[in-house]
Coordinates of C-alpha atoms in Angstrom, one line a residue:
X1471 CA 80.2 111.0 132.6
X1472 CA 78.5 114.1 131.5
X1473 CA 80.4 116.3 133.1
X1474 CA 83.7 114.8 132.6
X1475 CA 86.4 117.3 131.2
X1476 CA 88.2 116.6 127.5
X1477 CA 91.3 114.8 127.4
X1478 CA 94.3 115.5 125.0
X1479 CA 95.5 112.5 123.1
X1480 CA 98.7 112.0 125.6
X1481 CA 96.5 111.8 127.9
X1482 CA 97.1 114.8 130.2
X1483 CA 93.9 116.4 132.0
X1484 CA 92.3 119.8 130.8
X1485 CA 93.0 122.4 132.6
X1486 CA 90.9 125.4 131.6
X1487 CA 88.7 127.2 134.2
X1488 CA 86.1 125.6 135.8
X1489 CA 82.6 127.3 136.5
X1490 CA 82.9 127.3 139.9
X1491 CA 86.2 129.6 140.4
X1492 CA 86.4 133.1 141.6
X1493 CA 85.8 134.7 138.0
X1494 CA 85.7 138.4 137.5
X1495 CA 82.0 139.8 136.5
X1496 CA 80.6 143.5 136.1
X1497 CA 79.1 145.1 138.9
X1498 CA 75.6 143.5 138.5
X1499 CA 71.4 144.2 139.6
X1500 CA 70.1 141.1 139.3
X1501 CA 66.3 139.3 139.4
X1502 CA 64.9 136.1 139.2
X1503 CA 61.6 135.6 137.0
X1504 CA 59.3 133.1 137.5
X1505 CA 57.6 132.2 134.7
X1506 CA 53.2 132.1 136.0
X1507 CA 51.7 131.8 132.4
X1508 CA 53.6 130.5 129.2
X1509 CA 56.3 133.3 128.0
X1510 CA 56.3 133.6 125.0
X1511 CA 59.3 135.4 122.7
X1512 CA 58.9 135.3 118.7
X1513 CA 62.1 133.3 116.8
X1514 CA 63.8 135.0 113.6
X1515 CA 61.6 131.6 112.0
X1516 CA 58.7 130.1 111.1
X1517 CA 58.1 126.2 111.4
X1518 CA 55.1 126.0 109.6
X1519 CA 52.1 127.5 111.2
X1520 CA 54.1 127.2 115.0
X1521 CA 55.5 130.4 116.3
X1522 CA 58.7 129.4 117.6
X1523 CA 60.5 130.7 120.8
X1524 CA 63.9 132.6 120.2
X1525 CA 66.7 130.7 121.0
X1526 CA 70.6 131.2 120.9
X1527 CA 73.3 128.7 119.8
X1528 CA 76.2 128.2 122.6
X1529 CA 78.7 126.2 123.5
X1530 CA 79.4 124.6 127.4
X1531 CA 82.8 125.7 128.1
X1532 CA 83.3 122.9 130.8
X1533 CA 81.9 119.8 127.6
X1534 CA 82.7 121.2 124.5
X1535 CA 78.7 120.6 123.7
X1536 CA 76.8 123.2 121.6
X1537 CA 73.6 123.5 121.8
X1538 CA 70.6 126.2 120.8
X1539 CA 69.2 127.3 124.2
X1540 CA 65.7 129.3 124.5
X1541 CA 66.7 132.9 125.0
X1542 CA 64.4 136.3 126.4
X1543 CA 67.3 139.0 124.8
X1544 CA 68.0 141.7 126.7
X1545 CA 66.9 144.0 123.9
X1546 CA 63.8 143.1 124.6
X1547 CA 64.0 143.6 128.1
X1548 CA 65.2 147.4 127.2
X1549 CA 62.8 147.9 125.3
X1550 CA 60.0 147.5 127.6
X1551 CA 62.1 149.8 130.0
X1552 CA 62.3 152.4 127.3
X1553 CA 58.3 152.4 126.9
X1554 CA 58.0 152.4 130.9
X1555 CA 60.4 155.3 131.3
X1556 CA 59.5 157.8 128.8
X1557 CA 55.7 156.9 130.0
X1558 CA 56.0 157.6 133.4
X1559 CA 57.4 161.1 132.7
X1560 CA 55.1 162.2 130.3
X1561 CA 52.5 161.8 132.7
X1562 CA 54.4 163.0 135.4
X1563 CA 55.1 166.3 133.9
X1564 CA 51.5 166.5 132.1
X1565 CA 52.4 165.0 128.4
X1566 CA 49.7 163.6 126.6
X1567 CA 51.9 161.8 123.7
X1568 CA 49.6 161.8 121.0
X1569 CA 48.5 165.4 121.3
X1570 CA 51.6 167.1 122.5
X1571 CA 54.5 165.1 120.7
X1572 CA 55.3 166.0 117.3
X1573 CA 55.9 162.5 115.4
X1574 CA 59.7 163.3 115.3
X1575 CA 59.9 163.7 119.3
X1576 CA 58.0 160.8 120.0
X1577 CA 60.2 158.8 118.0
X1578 CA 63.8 160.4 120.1
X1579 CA 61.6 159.3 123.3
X1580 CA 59.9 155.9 122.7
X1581 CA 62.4 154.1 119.6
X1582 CA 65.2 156.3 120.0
X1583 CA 65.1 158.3 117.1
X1584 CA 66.2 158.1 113.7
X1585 CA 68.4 160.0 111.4
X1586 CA 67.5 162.0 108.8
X1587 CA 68.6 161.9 105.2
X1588 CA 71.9 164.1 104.9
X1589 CA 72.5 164.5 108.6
X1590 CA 75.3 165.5 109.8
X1591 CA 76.3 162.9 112.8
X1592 CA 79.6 163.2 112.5
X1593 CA 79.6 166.7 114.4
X1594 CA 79.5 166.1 118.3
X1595 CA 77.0 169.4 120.2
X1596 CA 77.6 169.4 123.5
X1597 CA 75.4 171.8 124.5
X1598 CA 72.7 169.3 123.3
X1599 CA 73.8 166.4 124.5
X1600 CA 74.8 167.5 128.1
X1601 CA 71.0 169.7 128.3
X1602 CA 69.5 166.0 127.0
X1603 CA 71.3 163.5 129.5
X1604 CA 70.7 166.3 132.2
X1605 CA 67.2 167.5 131.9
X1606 CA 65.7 163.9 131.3
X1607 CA 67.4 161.2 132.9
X1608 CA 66.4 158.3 130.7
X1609 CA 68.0 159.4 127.9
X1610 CA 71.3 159.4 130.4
X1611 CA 70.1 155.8 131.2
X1612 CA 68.9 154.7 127.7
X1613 CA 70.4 156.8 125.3
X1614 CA 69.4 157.4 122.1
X1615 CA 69.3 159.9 118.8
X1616 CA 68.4 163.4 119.7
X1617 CA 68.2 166.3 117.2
X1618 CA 71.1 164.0 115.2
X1619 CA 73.1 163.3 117.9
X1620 CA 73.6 159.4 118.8
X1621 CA 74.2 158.7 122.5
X1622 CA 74.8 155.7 124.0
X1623 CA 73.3 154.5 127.3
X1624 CA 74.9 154.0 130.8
X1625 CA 72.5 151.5 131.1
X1626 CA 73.6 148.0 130.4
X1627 CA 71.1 145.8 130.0
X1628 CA 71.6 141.6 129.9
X1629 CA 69.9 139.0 128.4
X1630 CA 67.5 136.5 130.3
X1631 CA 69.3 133.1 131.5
X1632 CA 67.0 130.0 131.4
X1633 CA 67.8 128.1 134.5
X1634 CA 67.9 124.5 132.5
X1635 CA 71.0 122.1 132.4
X1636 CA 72.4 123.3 129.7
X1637 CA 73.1 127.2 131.3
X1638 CA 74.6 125.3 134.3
X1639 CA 78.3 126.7 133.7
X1640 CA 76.5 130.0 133.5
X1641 CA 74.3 130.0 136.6
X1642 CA 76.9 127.5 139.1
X1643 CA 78.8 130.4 140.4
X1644 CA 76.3 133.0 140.9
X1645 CA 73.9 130.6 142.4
X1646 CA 75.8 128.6 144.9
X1647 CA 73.7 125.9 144.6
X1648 CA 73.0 123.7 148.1
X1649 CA 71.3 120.8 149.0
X1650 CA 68.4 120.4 151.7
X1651 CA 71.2 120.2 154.2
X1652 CA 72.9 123.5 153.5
X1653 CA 75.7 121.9 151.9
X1654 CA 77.4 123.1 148.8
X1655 CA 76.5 121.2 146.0
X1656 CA 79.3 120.2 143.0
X1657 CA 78.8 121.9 139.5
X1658 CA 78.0 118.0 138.6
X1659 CA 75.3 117.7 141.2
X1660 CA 74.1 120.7 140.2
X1661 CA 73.9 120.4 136.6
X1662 CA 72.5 117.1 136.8
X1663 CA 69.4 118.8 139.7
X1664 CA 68.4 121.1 136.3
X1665 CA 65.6 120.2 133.7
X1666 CA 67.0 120.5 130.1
X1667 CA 65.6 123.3 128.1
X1668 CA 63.5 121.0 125.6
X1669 CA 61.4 119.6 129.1
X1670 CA 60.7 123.5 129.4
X1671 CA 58.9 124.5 126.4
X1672 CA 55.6 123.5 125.4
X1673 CA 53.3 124.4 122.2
X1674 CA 50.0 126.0 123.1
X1675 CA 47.2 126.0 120.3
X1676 CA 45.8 129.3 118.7
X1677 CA 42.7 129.5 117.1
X1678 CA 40.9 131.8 115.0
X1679 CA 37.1 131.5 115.1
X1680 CA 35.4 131.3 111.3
X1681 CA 32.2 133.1 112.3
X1682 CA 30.5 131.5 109.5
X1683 CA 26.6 131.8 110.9
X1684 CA 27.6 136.1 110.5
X1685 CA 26.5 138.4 108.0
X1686 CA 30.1 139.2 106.2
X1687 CA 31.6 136.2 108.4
X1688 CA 35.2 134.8 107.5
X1689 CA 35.6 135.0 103.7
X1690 CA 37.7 132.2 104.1
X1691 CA 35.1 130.1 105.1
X1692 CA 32.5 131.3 102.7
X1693 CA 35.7 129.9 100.2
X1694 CA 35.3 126.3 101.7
X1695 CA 38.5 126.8 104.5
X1696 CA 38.0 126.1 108.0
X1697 CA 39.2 128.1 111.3
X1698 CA 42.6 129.3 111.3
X1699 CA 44.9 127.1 113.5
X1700 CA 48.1 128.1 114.8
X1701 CA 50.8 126.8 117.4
X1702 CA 53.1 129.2 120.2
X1703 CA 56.0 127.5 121.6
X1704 CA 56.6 129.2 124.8
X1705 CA 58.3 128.5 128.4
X1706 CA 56.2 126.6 130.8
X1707 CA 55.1 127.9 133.6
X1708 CA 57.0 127.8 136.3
X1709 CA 60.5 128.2 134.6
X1710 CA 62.5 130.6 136.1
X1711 CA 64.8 133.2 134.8
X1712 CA 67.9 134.6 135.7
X1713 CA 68.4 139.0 134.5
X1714 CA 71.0 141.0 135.0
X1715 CA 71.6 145.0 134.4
X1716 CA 74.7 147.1 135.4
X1717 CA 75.2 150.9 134.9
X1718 CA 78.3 152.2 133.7
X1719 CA 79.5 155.4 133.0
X1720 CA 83.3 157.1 131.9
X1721 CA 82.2 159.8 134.4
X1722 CA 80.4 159.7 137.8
X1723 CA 76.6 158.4 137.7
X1724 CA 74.3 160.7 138.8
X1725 CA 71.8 160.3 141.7
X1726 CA 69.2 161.6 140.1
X1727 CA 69.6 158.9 137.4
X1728 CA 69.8 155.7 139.7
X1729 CA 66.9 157.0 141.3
X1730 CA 65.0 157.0 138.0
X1731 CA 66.2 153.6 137.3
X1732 CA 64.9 152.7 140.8
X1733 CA 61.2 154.2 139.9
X1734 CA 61.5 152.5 136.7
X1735 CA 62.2 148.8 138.0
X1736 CA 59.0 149.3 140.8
X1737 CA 56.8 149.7 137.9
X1738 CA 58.1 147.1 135.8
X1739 CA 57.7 144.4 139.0
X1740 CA 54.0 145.8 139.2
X1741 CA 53.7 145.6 135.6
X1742 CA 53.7 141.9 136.0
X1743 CA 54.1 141.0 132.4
X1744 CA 56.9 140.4 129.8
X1745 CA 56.9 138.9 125.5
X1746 CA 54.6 138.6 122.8
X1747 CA 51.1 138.0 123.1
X1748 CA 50.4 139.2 126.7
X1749 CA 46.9 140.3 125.4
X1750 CA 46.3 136.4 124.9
X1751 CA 47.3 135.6 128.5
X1752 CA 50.8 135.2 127.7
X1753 CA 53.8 136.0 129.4
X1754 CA 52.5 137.1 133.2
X1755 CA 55.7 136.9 135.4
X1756 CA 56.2 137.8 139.6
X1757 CA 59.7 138.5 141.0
X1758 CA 60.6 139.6 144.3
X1759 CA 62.8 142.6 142.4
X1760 CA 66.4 143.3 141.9
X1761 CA 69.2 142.9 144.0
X1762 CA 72.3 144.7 144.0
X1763 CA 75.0 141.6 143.3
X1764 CA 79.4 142.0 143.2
X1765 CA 80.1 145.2 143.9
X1766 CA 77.2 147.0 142.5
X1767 CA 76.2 149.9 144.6
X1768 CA 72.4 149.9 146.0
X1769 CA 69.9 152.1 144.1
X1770 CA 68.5 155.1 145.8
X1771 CA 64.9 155.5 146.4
X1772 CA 62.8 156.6 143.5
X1773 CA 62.0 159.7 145.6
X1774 CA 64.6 161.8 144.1
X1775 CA 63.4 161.0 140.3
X1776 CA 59.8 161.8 141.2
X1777 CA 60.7 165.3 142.9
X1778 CA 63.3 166.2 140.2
X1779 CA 60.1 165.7 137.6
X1780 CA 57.6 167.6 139.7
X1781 CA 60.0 170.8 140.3
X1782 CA 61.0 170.8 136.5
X1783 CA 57.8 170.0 134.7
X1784 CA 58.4 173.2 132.5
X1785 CA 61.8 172.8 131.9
X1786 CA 61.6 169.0 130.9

């Protein structure tokens, strides 16, 4: 069977932990992410003229099989967040980023800044660390390098799980799969309920129009070549996605910083969209938003963020 666990040569069963035990897990946010137009999420490689989806090599620890799953990495996800967050409070507080931001602030806000030749970044400043994480709560959440000062993030962001029979031992427990009946199902039956990844992709043709009939048309056609062809492997629509998040901090976490997270995650639900190529009707996604999941405590409203930016506009 599929599912059946390894057996040592005498004979005697394995007895590791199975996927559906109580297993400890960090206090979580989670979403699901249906997939409405093909995702798509550039690979390290090439194949040829085929854009490939990023994928992840892992192993089932209930099989022993490895295999290389798609994967939407959580840096990516963070990413976006970063964009959205610094975004919103820029307008908030009257920013406009390419008139106001010098090219070195822009880059602390929106890629987390970089450090300059012959820095010193071994020398902690409190005073502009503590004035960062508590003037603009993002860079609490997101963290980053401010005037040569590297601070990590409370936030904690996951990557996307493909729900596909091969994330199975991943998904079983926080799922708690059922059948039509209400009845629990076994990590067998539900494993076996799943697509496999590969019947979750697809390749969607690109094409590049020649233009030959313009004046200073393709030069490549004027050469002899033809239209430029290209394939996207992507999800299919329809595929769903499991994403995670937690927020963790060696002190308390501020209010005024969940709230922020809370405004953030409104606007990336609204947003709609997520991976490469969304300007090509790629990568439109709907969720119902997060949830707080194990013994993660329930955001605030984003009231508190949007105040805290209109009262110190000035300041921030």
């Amino acid at each position: 069977a599929y599912f059946k666990a390894p057996e040592v040569s005498q004979g005697r069963r394995w007895s590791g932990v199975i996927p559906g035990e109580d297993m400890q897990s960090p206090k979580q946010h989670r979403a699901w992410f249906q997939v409405v137009s093909p995702l798509a999420h550039g690979h390290d490689e090439k194949a040829g003229n085929v854009v490939l989806f990023r994928r992840q090599l892992q192993v089932d620890p209930w099989t022993g099989t490895k295999s290389l799953v798609p994967i939407y990495t959580g840096n990516a996800v963070k990413g976006q967040w970063r964009d959205l967050f610094f975004a919103r409070m820029l307008r908030a507080v009257g920013v406009v980023p390419e008139d106001d931001l010098s090219q070195r602030r822009a880059q602390e806000l929106f890629a987390g800044g970089t450090i300059e030749s012959g820095a010193d970044t071994g020398t902690a400043r409190l005073d502009v660390r503590r004035k960062a994480r508590r003037t603009i709560p993002a860079i609490d959440l997101v963290g980053g390098c401010i005037e040569q000062q590297i601070m990590s993030g409370i936030l904690k962001v996951s990557d996307c799980t493909l729900l596909c029979r091969e994330n199975a031992w991943k998904l079983f427990r926080i799922v708690k799969p059922t059948d039509h009946n209400g009845a629990p199902l076994s990590y067998e039956e539900f494993a076996q309920s799943l697509s496999p990844y590969d019947d979750l992709t697809l390749l969607r043709l690109g094409v590049r129009q020649a233009h030959r009939d313009l004046p200073g048309g393709d030069l490549s056609a004027k050469k002899g070549g033809a239209q430029m062809l290209w394939n996207t492997e992507a999800i299919l629509p329809g595929a769903r996605f499991l994403h995670t998040f937690s927020i963790m901090s060696l002190s308390n976490v501020s209010q005024l910083a969940l709230s922020c997270m809370s405004d953030l995650l409104a606007d990336f639900a609204d947003n709609g969209f997520m991976g490469a190529q969304t300007a090509r009707g790629y990568g439109q996604v709907s969720t119902i938003g997060y949830f707080p999941a194990e013994k993660a405590t329930p955001l605030p409203p984003p009231d508190v963020s949007l105040t805290y930016l209109k009262d110190h506009r000035s300041e921030i």
